[in-house]
CSV table of C-alpha atoms in Angstrom, one decimal:
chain,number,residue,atom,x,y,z
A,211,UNK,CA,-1.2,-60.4,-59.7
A,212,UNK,CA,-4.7,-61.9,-58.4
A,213,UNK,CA,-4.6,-64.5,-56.2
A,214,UNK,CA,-7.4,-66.8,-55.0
A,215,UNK,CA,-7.4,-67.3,-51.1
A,216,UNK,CA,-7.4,-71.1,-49.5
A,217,UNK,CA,-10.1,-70.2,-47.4
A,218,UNK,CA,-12.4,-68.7,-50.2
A,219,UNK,CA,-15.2,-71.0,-50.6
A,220,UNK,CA,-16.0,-71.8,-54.2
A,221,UNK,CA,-19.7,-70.1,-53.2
A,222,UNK,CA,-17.8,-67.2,-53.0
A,223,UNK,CA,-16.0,-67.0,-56.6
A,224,UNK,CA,-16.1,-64.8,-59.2
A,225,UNK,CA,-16.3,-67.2,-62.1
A,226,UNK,CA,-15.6,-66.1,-65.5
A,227,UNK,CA,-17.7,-68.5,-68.7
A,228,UNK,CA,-17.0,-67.8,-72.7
A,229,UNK,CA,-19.4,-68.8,-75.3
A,230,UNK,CA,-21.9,-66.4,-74.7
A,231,UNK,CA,-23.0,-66.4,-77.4
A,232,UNK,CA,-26.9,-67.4,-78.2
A,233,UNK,CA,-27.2,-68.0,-81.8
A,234,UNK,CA,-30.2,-70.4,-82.5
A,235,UNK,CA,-28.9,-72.7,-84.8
A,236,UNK,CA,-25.2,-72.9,-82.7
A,237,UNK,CA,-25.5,-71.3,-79.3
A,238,UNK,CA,-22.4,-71.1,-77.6
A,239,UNK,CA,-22.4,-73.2,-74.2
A,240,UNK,CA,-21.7,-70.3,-71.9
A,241,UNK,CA,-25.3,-69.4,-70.7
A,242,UNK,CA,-26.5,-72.7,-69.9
A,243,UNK,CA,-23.2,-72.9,-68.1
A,244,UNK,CA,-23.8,-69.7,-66.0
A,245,UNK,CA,-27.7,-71.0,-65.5
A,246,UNK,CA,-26.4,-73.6,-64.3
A,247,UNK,CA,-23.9,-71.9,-61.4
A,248,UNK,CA,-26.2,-69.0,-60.6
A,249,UNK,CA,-29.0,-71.2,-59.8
A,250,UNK,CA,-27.1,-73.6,-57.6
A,251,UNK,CA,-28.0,-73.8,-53.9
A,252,UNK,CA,-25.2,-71.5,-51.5
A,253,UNK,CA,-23.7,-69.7,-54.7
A,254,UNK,CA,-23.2,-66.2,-54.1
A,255,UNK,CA,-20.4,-65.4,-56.1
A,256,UNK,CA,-20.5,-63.5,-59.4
A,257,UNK,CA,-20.1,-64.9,-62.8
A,258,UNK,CA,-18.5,-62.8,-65.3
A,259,UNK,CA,-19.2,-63.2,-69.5
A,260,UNK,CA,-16.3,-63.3,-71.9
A,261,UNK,CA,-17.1,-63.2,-75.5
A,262,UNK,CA,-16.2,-61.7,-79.1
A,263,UNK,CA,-19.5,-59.9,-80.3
A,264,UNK,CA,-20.9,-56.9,-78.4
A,265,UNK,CA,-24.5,-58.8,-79.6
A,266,UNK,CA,-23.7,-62.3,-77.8
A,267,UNK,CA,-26.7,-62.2,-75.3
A,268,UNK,CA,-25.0,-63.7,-72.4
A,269,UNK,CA,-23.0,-60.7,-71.8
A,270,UNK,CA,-25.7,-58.7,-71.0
A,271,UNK,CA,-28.1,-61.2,-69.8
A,272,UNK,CA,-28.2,-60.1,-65.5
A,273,UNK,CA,-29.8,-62.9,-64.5
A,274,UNK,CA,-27.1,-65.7,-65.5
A,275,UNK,CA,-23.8,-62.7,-65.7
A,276,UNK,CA,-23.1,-59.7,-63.6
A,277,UNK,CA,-20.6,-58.3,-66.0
A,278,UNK,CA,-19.6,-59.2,-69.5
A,279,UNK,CA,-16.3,-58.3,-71.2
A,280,UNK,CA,-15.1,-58.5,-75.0
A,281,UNK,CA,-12.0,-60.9,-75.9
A,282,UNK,CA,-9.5,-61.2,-78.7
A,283,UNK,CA,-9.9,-63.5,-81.0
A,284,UNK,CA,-8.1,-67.1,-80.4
A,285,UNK,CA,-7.0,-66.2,-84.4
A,286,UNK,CA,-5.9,-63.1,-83.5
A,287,UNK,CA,-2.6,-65.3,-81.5
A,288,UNK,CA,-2.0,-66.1,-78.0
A,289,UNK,CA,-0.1,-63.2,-76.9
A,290,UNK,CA,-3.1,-60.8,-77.8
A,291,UNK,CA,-5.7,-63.4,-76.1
A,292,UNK,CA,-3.6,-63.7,-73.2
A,293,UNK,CA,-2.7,-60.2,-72.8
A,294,UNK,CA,-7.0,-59.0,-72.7
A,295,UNK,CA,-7.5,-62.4,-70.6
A,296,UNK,CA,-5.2,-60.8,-68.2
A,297,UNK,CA,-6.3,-57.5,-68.3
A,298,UNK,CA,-10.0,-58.5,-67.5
A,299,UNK,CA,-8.6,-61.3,-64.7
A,300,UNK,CA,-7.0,-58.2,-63.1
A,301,UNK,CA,-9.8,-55.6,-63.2
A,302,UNK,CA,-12.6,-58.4,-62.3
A,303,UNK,CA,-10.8,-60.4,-60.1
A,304,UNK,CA,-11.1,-63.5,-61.2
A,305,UNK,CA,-11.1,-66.7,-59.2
A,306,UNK,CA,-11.6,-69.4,-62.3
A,307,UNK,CA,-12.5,-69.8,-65.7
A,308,UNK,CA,-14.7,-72.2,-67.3
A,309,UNK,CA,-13.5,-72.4,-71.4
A,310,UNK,CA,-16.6,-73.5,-73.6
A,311,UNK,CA,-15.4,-72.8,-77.1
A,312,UNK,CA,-13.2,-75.6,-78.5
A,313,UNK,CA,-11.1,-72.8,-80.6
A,314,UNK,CA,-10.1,-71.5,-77.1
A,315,UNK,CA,-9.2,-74.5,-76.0
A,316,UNK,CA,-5.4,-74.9,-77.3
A,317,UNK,CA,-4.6,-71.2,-76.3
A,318,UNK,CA,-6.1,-72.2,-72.8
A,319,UNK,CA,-4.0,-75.5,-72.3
A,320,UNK,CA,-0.6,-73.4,-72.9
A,321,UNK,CA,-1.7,-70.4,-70.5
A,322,UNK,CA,-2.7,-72.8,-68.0
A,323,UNK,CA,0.8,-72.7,-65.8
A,324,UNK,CA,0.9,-68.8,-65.6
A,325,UNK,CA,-3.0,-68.7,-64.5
A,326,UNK,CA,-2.4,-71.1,-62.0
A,327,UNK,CA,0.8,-68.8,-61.3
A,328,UNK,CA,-1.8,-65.7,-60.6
A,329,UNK,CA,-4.3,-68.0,-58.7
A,330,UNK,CA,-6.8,-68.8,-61.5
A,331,UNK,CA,-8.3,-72.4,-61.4
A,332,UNK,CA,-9.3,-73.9,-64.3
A,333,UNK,CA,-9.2,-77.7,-65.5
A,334,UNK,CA,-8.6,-78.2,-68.7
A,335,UNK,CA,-7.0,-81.0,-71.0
A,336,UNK,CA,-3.2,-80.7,-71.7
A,337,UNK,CA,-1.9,-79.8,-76.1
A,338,UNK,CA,-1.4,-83.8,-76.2
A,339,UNK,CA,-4.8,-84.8,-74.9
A,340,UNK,CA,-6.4,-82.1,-77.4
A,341,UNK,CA,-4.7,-83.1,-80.1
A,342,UNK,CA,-5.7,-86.9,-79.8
A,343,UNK,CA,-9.3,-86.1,-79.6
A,344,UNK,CA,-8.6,-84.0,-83.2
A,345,UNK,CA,-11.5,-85.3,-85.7
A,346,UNK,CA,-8.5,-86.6,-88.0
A,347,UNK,CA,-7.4,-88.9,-85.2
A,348,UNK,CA,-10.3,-90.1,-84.5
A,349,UNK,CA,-9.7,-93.8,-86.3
A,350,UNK,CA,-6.8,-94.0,-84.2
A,351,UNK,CA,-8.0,-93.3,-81.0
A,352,UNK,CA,-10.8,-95.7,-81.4
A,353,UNK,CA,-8.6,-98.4,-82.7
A,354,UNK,CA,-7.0,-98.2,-79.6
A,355,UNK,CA,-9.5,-98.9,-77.6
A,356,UNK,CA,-12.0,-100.8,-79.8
A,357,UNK,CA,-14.3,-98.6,-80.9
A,358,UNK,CA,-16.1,-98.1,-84.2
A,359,UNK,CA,-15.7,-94.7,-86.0
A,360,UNK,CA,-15.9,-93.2,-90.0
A,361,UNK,CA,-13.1,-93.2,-91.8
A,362,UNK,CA,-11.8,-89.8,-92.2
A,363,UNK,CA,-10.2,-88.3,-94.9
A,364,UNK,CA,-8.7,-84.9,-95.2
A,365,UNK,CA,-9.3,-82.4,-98.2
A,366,UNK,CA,-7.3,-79.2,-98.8
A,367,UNK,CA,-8.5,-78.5,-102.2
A,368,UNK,CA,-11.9,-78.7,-103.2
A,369,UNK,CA,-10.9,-81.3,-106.6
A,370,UNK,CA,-10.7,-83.9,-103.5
A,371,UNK,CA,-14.2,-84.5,-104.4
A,372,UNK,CA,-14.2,-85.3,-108.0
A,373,UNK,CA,-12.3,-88.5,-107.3
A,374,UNK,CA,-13.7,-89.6,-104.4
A,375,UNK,CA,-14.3,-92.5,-105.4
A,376,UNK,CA,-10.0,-93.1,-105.4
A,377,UNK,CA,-10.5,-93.0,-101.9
A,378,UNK,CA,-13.2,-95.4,-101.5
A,379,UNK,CA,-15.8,-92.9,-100.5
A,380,UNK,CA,-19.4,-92.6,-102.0
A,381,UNK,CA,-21.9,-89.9,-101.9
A,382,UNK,CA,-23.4,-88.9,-99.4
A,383,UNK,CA,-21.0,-87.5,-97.3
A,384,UNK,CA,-20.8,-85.5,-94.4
A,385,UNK,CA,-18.0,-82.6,-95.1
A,386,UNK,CA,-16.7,-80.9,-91.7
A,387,UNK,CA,-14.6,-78.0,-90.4
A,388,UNK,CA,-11.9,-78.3,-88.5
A,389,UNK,CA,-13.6,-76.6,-85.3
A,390,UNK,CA,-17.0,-76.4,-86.2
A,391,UNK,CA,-20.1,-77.1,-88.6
A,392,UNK,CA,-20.9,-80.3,-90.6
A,393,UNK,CA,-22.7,-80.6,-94.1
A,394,UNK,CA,-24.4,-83.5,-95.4
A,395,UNK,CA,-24.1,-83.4,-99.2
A,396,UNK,CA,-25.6,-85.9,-101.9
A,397,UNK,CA,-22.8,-84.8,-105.0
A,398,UNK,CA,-19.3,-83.4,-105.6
A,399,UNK,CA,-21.2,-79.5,-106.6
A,400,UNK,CA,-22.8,-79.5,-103.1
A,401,UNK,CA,-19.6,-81.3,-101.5
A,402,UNK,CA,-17.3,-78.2,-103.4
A,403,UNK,CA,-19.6,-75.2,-101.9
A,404,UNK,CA,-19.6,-76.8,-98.6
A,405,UNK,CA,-15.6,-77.7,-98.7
A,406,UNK,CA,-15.3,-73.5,-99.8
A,407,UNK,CA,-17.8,-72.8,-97.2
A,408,UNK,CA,-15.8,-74.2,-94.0
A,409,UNK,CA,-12.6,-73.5,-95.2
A,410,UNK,CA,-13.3,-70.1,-94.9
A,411,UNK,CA,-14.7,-70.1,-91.8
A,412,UNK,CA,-12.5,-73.0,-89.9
A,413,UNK,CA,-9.3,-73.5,-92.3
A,414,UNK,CA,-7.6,-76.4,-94.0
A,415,UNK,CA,-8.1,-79.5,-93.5
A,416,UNK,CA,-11.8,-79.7,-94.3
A,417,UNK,CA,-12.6,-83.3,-92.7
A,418,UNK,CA,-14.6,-86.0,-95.1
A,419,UNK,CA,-16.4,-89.0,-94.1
A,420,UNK,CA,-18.9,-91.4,-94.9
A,421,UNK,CA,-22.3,-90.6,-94.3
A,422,UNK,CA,-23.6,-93.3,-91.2
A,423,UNK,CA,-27.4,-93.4,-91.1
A,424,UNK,CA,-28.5,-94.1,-87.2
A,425,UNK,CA,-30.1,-92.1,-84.2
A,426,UNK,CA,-27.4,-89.6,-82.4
A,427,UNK,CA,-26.7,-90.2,-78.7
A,428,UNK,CA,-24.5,-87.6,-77.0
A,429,UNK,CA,-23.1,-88.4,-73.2
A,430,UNK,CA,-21.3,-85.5,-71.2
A,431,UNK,CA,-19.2,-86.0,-68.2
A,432,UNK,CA,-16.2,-84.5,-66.2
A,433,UNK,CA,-12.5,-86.3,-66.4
A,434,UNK,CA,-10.7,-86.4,-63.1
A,435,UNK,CA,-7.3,-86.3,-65.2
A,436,UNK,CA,-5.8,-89.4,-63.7
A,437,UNK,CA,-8.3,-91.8,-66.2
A,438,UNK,CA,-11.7,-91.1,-64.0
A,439,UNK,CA,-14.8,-90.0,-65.2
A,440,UNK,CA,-17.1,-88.3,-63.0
A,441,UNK,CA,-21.1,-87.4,-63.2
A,442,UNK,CA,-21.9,-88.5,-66.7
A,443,UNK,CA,-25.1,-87.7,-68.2
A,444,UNK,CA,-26.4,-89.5,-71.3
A,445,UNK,CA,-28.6,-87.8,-73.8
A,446,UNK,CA,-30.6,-88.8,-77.0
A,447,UNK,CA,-31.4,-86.1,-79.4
A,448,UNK,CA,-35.3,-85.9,-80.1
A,449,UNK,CA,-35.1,-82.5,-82.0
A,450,UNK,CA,-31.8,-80.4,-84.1
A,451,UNK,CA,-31.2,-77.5,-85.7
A,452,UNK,CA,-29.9,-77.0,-89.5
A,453,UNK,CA,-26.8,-77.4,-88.1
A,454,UNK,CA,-27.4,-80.6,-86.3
A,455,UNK,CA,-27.0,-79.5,-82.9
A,456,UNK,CA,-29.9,-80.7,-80.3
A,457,UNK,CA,-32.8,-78.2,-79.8
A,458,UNK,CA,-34.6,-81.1,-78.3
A,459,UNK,CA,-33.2,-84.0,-75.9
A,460,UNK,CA,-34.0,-86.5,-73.4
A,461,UNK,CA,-31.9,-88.2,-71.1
A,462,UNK,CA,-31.4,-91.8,-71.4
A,463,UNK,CA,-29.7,-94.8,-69.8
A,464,UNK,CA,-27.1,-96.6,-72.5
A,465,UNK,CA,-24.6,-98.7,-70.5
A,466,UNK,CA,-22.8,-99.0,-73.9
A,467,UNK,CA,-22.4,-95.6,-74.5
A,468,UNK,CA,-21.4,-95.1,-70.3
A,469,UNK,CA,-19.0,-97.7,-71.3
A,470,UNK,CA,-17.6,-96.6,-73.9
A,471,UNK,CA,-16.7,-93.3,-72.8
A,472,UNK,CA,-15.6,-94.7,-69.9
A,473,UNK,CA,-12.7,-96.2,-72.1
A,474,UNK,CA,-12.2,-92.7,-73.9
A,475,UNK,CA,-11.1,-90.7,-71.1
A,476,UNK,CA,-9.0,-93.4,-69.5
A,477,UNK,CA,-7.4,-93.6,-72.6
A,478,UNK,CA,-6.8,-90.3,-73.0
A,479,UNK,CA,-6.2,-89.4,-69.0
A,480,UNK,CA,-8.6,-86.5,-70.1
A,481,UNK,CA,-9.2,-83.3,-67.8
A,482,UNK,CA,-12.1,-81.0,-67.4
A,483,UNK,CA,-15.3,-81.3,-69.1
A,484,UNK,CA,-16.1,-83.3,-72.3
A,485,UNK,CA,-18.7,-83.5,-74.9
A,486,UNK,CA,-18.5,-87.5,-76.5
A,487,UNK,CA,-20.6,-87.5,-79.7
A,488,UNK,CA,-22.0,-90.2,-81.0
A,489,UNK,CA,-24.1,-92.6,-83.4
A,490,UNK,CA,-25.8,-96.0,-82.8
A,491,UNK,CA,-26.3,-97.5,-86.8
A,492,UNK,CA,-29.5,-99.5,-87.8
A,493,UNK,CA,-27.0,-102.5,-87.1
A,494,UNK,CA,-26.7,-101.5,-83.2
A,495,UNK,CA,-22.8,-100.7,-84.1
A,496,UNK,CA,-22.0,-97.7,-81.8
A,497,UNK,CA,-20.3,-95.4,-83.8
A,498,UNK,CA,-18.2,-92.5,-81.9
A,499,UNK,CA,-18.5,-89.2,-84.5
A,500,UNK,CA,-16.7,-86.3,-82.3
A,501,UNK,CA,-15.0,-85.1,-78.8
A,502,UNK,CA,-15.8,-81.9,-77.8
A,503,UNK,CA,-13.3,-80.2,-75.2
A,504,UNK,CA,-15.9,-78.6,-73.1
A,505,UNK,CA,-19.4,-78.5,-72.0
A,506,UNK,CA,-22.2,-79.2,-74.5
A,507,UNK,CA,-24.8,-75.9,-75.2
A,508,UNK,CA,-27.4,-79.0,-73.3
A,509,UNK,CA,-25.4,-78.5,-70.5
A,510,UNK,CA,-28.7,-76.9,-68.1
A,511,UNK,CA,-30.2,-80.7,-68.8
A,512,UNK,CA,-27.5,-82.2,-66.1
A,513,UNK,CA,-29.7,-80.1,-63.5
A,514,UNK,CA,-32.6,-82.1,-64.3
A,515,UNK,CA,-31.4,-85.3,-63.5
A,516,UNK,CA,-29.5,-83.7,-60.5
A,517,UNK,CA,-26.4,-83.6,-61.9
A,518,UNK,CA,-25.0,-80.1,-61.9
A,519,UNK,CA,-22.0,-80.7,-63.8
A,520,UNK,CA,-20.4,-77.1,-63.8
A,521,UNK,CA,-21.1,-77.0,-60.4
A,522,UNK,CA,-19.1,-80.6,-59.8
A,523,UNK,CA,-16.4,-79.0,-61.8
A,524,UNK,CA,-16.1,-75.9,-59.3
A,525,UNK,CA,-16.3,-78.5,-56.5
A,526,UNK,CA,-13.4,-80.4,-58.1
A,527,UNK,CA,-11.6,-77.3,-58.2
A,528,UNK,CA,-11.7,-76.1,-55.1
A,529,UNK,CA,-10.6,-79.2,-53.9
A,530,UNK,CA,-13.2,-79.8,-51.2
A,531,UNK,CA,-15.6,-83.0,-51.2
A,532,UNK,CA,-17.7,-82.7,-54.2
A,533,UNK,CA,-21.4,-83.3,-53.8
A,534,UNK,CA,-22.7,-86.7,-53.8
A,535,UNK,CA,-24.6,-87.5,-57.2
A,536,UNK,CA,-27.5,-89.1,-57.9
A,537,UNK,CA,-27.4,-92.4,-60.3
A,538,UNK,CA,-28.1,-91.5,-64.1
A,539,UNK,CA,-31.8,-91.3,-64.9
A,540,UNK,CA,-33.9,-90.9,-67.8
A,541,UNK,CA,-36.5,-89.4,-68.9
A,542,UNK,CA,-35.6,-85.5,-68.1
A,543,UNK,CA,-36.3,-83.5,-71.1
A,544,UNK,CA,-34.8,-80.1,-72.7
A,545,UNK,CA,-36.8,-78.0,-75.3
A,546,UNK,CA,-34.8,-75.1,-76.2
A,547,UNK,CA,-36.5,-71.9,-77.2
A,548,UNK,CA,-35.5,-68.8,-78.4
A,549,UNK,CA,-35.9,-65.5,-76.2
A,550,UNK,CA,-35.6,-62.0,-76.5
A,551,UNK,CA,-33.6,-60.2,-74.6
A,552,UNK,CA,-34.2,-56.3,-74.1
A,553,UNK,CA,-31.0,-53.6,-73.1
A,554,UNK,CA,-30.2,-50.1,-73.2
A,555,UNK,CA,-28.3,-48.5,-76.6
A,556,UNK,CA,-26.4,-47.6,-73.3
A,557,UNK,CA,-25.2,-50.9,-72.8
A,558,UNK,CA,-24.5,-52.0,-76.0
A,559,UNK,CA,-22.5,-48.8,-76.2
A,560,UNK,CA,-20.4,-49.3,-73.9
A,561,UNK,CA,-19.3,-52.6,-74.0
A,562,UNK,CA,-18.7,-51.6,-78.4
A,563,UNK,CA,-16.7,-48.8,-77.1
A,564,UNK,CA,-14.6,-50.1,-73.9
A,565,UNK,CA,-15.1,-54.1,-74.2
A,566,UNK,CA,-17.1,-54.3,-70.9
A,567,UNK,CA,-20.7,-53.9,-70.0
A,568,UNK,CA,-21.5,-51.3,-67.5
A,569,UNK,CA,-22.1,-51.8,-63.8
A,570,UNK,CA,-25.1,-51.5,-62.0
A,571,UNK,CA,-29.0,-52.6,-62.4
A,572,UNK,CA,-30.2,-53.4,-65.2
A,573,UNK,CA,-33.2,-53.6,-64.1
A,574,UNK,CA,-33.6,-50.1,-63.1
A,575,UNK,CA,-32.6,-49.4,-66.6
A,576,UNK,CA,-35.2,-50.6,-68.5
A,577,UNK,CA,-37.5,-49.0,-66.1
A,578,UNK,CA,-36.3,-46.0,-67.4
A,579,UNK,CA,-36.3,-46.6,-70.8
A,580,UNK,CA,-39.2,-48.0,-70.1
A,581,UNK,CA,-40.8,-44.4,-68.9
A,582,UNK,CA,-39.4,-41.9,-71.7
């Protein structure tokens, strides 16, 4: 059993980070998470990579992750999650874990007592917190604490959508999965492929609502647990993907939004890091469209407005003083860009073959290759 010493500095960590993954049009969180740790000032731990696909990037990327590792599947069930969790906790020697997929998130909150039992920190919200933020209690949430959101309707079968109108909903709609993914469609054809589309990737229910036309306006902060929120940072999308998720942002200053969110996680008593999605209508009604249960793939833009959330969130953890933050400022822009990164067949070997990347320089690697 691993255990993390009292008098181990958090500098000093080995920190393991999922969502490796670098898709474009959906990266995972988990390198802009690392970024964000490895470049910090005093940190000369190591950060570890856990994902599912021998080709997520992060796992081999040696500038943001000294080692990367392959996990079960959350779908695959708990006790097979937990058992490779453990088996990788043991051989790396973990200190904490940083969650940033929501579809970990659940397995997380239930192994939380037994890693804290082997000396693994982590801060993550409890099976009740997670399930109030669910996009189907949404309207409820909200209605506790006066907040405008869509209605939301849930579909199991894909004839929801030629009586829509029984339900007071008109086209367009925006169709989501339970996890994941979000389609805009104009008629009950498109709303059908869609509906057949995310139910095999994400399950039953596939989520319905109606469509809200406004600018999107996303705010990411830490909750203390006890009803605190610490070191938001406020974001307005400039530039998205298919998929809707920000390849372009900027910072901004919305004391509605700081406000409202502010009300969410008191509310909720939530703990660890939180994504609060949401959308300000032509009317100026601020609608709230999603809670995420971890850190935003934006998360690198907290550094530009001195606000190293992951950082804060290892602070928190190890229970010292957490650095003093700036106030909120705007005008900090991302521009996400797409990079390639170059490995050995070696390496991609090895992790296929034994679920862990190999040891040693990288660097010196592609030298080699490099040379033949």
């Amino acid at each position: 059993m691993t255990s993390v010493s009292p008098l181990k500095p958090w500098t000093e960590w080995t920190v393991a980070i999922t969502g490796m993954n670098a898709r474009p049009e959906n990266p995972g969180p988990g390198i802009a998470v690392a970024r964000c740790i490895r470049e910090a000032a005093g940190f000369n731990g190591q950060i570890v990579g856990l994902g599912y696909d021998a080709l997520d990037a992060g796992l081999h990327h040696r500038e943001f992750c000294d080692r990367g590792y392959l996990m079960g599947f959350p779908s695959e069930g708990q006790e097979i999650f937990a058992h490779r969790l453990i088996e990788i906790i043991e051989e790396a020697r973990i200190d904490a874990i940083i969650p940033c997929l929501d579809s970990e998130l659940l397995i997380f909150a239930n192994l939380a007592d037994e890693l804290a039992r082997r000396g693994i920190r982590t801060m993550v919200p409890n099976r009740v917190q997670l399930r109030a933020r669910d996009k189907d209690r949404l309207p409820e949430l909200c209605a506790s604490i006066g907040m405008a959101t869509p209605d939301c309707h849930r579909a199991t079968e894909a004839s929801f959508f030629d009586r829509c109108e029984d339900h007071g909903l008109t086209y367009p709609l925006v169709v989501k999965g339970v996890f994941y993914d979000a389609h805009i469609v104009h008629d009950a054809a498109q709303a059908k492929r869609s509906f057949e589309m995310l139910a095999a990737n994400w399950g039953y229910p596939v989520l319905v609502q109606p469509f809200v036309q406004g600018q999107e306006f996303n705010l990411t902060a830490i909750g203390d647990g006890a009803g605190g929120m610490v070191g938001a940072v406020s974001m307005r999308k400039r530039a998205v993907t298919d998929k809707g998720k920000a390849w372009a942002g900027i910072t901004i200053l919305d004391p509605g939004l700081e406000e409202a969110a502010t009300r969410l996680i008191a509310q909720l008593k939530w703990r660890g890091p939180l994504e609060i999605e949401t959308l300000r209508a032509e009317d100026g009604t601020l609608y709230l469209i999603e809670i995420n249960p971890r850190f935003p793939a934006w998360t690198y833009l907290t550094t530009g407005v001195g606000r190293n959330l992951p950082v804060l969130l290892l602070q928190l953890l190890s229970g010292v003083p957490p650095m003093t933050l700036p106030p909120q400022r705007a005008g900090a822009l991302f521009i996400r860009h797409a990079q390639e990164l170059v490995i050995g067949i070696d390496d991609l070997a090895a992790i296929s073959t034994t679920g862990a990347t190999q040891l040693g320089d990288q660097t010196a690697r592609l030298r080699r290759l490099q040379a033949t």
